[in-house]
Coordinates of C-alpha atoms in Angstrom, one line a residue:
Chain A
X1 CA 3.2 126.9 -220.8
X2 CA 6.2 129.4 -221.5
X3 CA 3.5 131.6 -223.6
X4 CA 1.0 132.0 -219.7
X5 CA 4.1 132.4 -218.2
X6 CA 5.1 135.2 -220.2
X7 CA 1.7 136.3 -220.2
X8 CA 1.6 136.7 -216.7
X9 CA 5.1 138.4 -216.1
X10 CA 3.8 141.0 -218.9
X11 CA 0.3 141.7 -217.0
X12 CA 2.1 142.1 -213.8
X13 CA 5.1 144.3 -215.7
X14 CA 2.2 146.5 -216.8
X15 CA 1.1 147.8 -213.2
X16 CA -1.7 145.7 -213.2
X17 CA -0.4 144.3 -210.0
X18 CA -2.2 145.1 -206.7
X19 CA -0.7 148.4 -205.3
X20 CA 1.2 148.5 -202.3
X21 CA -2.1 150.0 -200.3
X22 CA -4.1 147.6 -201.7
X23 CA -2.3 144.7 -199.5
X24 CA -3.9 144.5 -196.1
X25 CA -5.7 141.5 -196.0
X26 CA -3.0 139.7 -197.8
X27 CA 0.0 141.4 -195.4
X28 CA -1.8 139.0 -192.6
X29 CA -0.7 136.2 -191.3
X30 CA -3.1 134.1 -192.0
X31 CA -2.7 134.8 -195.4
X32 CA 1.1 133.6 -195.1
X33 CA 2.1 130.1 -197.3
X34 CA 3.5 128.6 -194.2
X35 CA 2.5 130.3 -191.1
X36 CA 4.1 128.0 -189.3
X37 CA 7.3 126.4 -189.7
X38 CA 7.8 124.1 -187.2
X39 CA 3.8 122.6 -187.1
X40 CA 4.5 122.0 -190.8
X41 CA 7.1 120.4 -190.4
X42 CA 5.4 117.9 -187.9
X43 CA 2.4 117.7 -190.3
X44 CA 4.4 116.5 -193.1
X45 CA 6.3 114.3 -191.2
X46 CA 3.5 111.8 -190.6
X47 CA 2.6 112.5 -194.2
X48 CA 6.4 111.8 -195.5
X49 CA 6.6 108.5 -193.5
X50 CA 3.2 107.1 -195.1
X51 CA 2.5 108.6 -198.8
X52 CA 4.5 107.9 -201.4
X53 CA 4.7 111.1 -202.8
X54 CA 7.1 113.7 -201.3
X55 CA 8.0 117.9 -202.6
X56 CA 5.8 120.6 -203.1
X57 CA 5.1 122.2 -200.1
X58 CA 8.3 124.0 -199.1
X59 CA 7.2 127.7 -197.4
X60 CA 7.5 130.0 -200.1
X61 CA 5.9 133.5 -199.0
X62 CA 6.5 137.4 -199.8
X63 CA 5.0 138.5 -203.7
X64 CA 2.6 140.5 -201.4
X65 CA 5.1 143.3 -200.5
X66 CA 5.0 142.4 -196.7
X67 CA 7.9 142.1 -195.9
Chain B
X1 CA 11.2 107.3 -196.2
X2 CA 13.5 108.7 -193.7
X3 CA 15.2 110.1 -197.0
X4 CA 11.7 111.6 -198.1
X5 CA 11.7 113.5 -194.5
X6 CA 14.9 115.1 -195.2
X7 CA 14.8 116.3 -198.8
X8 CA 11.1 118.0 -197.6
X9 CA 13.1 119.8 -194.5
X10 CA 16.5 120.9 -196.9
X11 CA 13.7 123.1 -198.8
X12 CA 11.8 124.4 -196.0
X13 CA 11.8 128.2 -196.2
X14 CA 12.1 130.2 -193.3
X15 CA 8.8 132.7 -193.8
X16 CA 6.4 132.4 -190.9
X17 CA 3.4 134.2 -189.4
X18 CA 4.0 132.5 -185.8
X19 CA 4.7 134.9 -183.4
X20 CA 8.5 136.8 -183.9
X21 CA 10.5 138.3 -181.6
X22 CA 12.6 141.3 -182.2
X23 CA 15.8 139.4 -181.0
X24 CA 14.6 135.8 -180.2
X25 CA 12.0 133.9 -181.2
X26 CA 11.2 130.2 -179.1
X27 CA 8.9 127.5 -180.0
X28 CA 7.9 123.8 -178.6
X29 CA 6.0 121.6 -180.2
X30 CA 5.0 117.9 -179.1
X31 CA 2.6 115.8 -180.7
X32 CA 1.4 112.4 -180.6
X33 CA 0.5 109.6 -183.4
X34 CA -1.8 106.5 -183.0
X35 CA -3.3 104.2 -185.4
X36 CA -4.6 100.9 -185.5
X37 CA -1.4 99.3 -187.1
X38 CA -0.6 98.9 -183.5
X39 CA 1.9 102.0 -184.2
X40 CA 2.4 104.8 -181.4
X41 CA 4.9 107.8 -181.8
X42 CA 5.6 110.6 -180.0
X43 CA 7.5 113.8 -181.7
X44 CA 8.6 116.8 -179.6
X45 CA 11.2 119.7 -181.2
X46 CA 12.6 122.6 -180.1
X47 CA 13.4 125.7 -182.2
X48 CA 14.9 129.0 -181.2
X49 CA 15.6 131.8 -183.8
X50 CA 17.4 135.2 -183.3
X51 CA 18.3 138.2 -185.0
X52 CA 22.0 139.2 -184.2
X53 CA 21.5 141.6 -186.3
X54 CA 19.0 143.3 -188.1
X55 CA 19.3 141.3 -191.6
X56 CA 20.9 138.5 -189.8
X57 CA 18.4 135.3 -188.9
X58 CA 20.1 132.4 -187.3
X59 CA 18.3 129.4 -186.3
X60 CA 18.8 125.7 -184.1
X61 CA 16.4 123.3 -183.7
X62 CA 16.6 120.1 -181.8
X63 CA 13.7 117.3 -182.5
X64 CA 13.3 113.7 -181.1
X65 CA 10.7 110.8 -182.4
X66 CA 10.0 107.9 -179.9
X67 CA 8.5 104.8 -181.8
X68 CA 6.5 101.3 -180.5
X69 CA 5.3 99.6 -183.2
X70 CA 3.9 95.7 -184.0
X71 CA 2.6 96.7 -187.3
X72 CA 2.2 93.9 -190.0
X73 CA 5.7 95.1 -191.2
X74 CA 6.9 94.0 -188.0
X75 CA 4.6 90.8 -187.6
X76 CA 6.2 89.9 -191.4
X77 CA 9.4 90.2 -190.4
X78 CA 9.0 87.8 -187.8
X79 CA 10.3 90.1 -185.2
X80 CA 8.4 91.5 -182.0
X81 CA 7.7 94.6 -181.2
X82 CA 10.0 97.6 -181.5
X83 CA 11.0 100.8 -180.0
X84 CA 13.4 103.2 -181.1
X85 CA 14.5 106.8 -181.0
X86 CA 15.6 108.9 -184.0
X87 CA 17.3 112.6 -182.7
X88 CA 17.9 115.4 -185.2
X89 CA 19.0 118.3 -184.9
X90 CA 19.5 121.2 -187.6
X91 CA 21.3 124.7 -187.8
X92 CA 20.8 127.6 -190.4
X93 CA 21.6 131.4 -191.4
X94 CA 19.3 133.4 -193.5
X95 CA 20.1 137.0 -194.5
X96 CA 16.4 138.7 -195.5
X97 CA 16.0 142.2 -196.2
X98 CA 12.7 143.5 -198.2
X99 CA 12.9 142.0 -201.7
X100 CA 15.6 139.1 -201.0
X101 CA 16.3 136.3 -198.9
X102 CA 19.3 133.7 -198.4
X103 CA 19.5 131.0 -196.4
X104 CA 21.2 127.9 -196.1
X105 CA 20.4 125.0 -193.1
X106 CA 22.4 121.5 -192.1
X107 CA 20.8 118.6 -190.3
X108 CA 22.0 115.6 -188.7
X109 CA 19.6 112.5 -187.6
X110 CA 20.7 109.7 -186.2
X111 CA 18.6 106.4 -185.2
X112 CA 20.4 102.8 -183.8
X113 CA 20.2 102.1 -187.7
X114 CA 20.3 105.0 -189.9
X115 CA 22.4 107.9 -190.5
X116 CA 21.7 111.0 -192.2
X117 CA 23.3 114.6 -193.2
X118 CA 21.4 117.0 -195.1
X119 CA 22.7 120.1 -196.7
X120 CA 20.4 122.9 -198.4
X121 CA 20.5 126.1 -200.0
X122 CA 17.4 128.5 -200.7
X123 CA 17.0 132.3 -202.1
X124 CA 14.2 134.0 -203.1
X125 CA 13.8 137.5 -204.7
X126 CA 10.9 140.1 -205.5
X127 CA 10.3 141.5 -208.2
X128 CA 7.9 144.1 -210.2
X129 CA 7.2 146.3 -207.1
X130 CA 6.4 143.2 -205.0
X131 CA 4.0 141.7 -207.5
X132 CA 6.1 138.3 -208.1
X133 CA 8.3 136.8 -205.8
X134 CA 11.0 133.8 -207.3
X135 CA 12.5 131.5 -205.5
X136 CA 15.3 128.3 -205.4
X137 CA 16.1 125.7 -203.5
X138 CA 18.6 122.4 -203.2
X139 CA 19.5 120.2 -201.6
X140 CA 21.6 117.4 -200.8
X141 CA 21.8 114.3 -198.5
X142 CA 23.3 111.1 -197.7
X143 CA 22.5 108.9 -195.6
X144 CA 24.1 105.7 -194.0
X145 CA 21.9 102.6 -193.6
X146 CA 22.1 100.1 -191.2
X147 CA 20.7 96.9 -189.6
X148 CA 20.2 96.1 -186.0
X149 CA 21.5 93.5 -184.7
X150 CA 23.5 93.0 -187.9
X151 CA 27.2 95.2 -188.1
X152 CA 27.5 93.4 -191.7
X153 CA 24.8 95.4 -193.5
X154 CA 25.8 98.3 -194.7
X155 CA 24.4 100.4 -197.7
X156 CA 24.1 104.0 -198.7
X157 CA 21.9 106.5 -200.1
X158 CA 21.9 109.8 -201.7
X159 CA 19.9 112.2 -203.0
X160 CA 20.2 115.9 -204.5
X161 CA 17.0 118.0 -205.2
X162 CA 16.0 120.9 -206.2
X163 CA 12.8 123.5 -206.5
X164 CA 11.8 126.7 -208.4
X165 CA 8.5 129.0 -207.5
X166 CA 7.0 131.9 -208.2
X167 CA 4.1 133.7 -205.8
X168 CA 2.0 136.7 -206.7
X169 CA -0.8 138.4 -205.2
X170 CA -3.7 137.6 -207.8
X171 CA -6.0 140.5 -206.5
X172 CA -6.5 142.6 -203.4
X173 CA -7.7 139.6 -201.3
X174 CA -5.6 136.2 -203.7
X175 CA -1.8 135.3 -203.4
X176 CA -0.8 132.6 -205.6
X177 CA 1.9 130.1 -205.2
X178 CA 3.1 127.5 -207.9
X179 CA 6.4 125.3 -207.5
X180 CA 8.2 122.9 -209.4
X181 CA 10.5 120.0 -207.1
X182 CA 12.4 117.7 -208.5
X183 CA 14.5 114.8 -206.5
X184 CA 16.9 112.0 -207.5
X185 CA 17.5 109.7 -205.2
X186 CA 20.7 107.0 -205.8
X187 CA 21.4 103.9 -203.7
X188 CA 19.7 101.3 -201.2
X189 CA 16.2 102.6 -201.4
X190 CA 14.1 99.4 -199.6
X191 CA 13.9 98.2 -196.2
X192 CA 16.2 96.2 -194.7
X193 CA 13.6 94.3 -192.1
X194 CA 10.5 94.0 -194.6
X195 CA 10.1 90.7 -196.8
X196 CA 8.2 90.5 -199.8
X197 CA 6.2 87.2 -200.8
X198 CA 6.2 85.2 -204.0
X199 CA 4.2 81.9 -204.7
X200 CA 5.8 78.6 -205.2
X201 CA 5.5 75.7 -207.3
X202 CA 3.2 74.4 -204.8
X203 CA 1.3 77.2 -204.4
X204 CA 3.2 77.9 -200.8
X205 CA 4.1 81.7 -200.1
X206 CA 7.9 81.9 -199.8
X207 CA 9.2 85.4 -198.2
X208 CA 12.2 87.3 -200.2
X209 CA 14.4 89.7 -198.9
X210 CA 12.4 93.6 -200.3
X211 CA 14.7 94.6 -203.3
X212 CA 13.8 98.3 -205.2
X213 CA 15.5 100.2 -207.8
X214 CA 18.5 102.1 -206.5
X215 CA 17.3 104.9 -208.8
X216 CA 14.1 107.1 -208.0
X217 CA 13.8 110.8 -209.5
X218 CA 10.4 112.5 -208.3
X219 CA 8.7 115.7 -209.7
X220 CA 6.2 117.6 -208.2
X221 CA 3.7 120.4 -209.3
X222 CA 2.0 122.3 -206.0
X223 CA -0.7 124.9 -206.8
X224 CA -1.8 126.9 -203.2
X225 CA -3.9 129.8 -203.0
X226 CA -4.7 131.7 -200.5
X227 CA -7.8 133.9 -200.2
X228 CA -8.8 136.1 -197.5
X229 CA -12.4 135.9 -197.0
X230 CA -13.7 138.0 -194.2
X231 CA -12.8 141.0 -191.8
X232 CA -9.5 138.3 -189.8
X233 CA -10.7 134.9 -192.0
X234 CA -8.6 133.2 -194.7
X235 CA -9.0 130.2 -196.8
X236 CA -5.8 128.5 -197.8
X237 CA -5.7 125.7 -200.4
X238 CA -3.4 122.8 -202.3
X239 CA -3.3 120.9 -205.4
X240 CA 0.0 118.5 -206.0
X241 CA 0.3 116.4 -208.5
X242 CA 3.7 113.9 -208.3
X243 CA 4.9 111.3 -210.6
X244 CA 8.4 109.7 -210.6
X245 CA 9.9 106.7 -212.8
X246 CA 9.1 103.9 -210.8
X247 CA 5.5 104.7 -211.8
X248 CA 3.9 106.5 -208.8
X249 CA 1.2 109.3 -209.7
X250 CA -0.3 110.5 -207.1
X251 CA -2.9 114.1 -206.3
X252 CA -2.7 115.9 -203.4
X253 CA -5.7 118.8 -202.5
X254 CA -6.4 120.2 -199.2
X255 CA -7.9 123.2 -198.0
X256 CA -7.8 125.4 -194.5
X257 CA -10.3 127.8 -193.4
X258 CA -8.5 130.0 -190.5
X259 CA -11.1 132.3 -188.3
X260 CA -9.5 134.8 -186.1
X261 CA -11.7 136.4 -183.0
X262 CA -9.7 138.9 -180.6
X263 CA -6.5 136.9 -178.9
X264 CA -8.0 133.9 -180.7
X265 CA -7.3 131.4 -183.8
X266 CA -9.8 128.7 -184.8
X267 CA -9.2 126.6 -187.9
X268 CA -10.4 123.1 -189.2
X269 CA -8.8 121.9 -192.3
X270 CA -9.4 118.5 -195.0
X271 CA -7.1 116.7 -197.2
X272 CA -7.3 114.0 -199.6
X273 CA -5.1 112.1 -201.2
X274 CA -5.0 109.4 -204.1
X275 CA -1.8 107.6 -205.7
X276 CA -1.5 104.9 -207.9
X277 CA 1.2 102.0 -207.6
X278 CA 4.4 101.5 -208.5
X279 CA 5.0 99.6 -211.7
X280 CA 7.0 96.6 -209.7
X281 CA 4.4 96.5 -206.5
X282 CA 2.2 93.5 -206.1
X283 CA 0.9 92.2 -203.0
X284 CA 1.6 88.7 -203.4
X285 CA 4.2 87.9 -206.8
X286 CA 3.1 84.9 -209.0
X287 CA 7.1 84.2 -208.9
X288 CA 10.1 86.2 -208.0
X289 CA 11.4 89.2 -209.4
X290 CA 14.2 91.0 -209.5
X291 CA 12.4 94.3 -207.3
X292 CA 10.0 93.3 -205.1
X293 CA 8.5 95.1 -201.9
X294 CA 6.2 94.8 -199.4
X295 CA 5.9 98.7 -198.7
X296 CA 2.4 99.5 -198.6
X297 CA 3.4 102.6 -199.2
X298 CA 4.2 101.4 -202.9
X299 CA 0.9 100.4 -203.7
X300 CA -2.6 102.0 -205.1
X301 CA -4.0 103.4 -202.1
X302 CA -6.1 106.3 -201.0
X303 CA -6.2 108.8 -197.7
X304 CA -8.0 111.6 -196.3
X305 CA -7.0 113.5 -193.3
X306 CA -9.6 116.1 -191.6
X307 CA -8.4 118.0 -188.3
X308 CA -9.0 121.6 -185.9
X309 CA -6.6 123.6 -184.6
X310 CA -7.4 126.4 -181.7
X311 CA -4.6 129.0 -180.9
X312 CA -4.3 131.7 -178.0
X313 CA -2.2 134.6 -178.8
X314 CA -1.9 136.6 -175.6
X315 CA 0.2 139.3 -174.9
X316 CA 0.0 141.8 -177.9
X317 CA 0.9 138.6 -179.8
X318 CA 4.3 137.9 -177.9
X319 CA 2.6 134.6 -176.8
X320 CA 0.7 131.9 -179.1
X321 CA -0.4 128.7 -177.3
X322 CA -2.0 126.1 -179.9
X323 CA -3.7 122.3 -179.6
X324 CA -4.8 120.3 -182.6
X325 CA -6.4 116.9 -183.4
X326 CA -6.7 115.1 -186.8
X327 CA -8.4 112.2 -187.6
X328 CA -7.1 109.9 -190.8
X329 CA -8.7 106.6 -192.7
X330 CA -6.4 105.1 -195.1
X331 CA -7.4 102.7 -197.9
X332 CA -5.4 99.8 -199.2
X333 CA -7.5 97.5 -201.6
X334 CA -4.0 96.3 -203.3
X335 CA -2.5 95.3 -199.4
X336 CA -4.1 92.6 -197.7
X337 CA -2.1 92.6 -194.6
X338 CA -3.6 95.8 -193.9
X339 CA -6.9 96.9 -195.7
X340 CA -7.7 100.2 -193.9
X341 CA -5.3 102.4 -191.3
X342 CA -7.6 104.2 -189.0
X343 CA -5.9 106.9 -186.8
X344 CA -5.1 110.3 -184.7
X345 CA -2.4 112.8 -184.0
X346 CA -2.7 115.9 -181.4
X347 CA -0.4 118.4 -181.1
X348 CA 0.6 121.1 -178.2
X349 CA 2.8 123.7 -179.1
X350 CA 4.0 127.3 -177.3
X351 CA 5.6 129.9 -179.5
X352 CA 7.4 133.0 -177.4
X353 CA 8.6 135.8 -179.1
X354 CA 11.3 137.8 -177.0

């Protein structure tokens, strides 16, 4: 696990990365981890209340230079 | 599960593609739940966000759940039916610029029989010319628990979590997302109504008050990916897979696709879910134990939820109006009370960005 980890960091360290102009589609919303704070949060409310499982779908975002 | 609610909002980020607002953004949201548990509950919240300055993000939100219920929990417990109202409302400050974000939020929720105050801290940082992003979270909450009717019951419980993740842009048209969450819950983790049955010598059912362990620690392993498909049309997908020590594995996988067309948003999305029991659930105990529950929720079960969504976003995308129905069908061959929940929710919300 550490060794794709490191493997990844090291292709991504090598400018293998997508270029800054190459980041239209994923600059869109739509293409956003949680485009929508305060739906999610409903969403996972009836999910919360009747799985019981809970984590892993916190917002995250950005890595796409978008900002 | 009220606990479950609050570690999930502590380590909520604050990104978001909903319409924003140069100073002010506000939203509304109110949806509605029915199933055929005899269960009906209506959520509504209210968020504002501004910007006093520019790398300053400050946020309130104020959200209320009305509940009726007669579900078998309640028919169990010998009690009739119930309605109550749980009120929370949360506060935060995030400082963002255009690799790095801080934020920390506080909530409060209250209900005639349950307390709670959640604390939590998240950052997040880019990396390699925007190719990785890294983030953290934790969080920490306690909560009072109560009984109606009853001023002797008292018990608490408290929890600290925490997350890691990492998102990259895969290609031109992929972003990647992996995280890691742990949580470690401590105290009175059953319900204080519910009443789990044991068979006795004479084969007769005899009801004992629900009794779990008062330690729980959860990890979970989300996978989502993103991929844009077409000229305004994305896919977005999950994979979670959870296990904690009172012997819960469960897998999680969804996907959403989202088709945009001028001022418009379509999307329909699926989700299915498995889990597999705890190690102390049974639905009826050939004698007493020293856990025992009655929490359907505890036992091997499956779900799937499948739903649409249609936005209008007017006004140079100032305005976004959006309705949504889902349909669900739960699965509970180890619960005999209840062999199958069969439901809807539908949602109205207004986001306007000022």
């Amino acid at each position: 696990m550490i060794r794709l980890v490191l493997a990844v960091v090291a292709v991504l360290a090598s400018g293998c990365g997508v270029k800054a102009y190459q980041r239209g589609h994923l600059a869109k919303s739509k293409m956003q981890f949680n485009p929508s704070p305060e739906q999610n949060q409903l969403e996972q409310h009836v999910y919360n209340y009747r799985e019981g499982s809970v984590g892993g779908y916190d917002g995250g975002g950005g890595g796409c230079g978008c900002n | 599960m009220r606990l479950q609610l609050a570690i999930v909002v502590a380590l909520t980020a604050t990104a978001h593609a909903d319409p924003e607002g140069d100073t002010a953004t506000v939203v509304a949201r109110t949806s509605g739940y029915l199933d055929n548990d005899d269960t009906a509950i209506s959520t509504s919240t209210i968020a504002v966000k501004a910007k006093p300055k520019d790398e300053i993000v400050v946020s309130a939100r104020y959200t209320a759940d009305a509940v009726s219920s007669a579900s078998v929990d309640v028919i169990t417990a010998a009690t009739e039916r119930w309605t109550e109202l749980r009120s929370e409302v949360a506060g935060g400050v995030a400082w963002v610029d255009s690799s790095m974000q801080l934020s920390a939020d506080y909530i409060y929720s209250h209900e005639n029989d349950w307390d709670s105050h959640t604390i939590g801290l998240g950052g997040s940082r880019d990396f390699l010319n925007h190719n990785l992003t890294l983030g953290l979270g934790a969080g920490y909450v306690t909560n009072a628990v109560g009984r109606r009717d009853d001023m002797t019951f008292s018990e608490k419980l408290n929890a600290v979590s925490g997350s890691v993740r990492a998102v990259w842009p895969a290609s031109k048209d992929d972003l990647l997302q992996v995280s890691y969450d742990i949580a470690r819950a401590t105290g009175y983790q059953a319900s204080p109504y519910r009443h789990a049955f044991a068979r006795g010598p004479a084969g007769a059912l005899i009801a004992f008050p629900e009794q779990n362990p008062e330690l729980r620690t959860r990890h979970a392993v989300t996978l989502r990916w993103n991929h844009h498909l077409l000229d305004d049309t994305a896919l977005r997908s999950h994979l979670r897979a959870y296990v904690d020590d009172w012997g819960i594995a469960s897998v999680t996988t969804g996907t959403e696709l989202v088709y945009g067309l001028d001022d418009f948003e379509l999307s329909g999305n699926v989700r299915v879910y498995a889990q597999r029991h705890a190690r102390f659930y049974q639905d009826v105990y050939d004698e007493p134990r020293v856990y025992m529950t009655a929490d359907r929720e505890l036992s091997s079960f499956q779900d799937v939820f499948a739903g649409v969504r249609a936005a209008w976003v007017p006004l140079d995308d100032k305005l976004s109006i959006d309705l949504s129905f889902t349909g669900f069908y739960f699965r509970f061959p180890e619960f005999s009370r209840l062999p199958s929940r069969l439901g809807a929710t539908a949602g109205l919300g207004l986001v306007w960005a000022l």
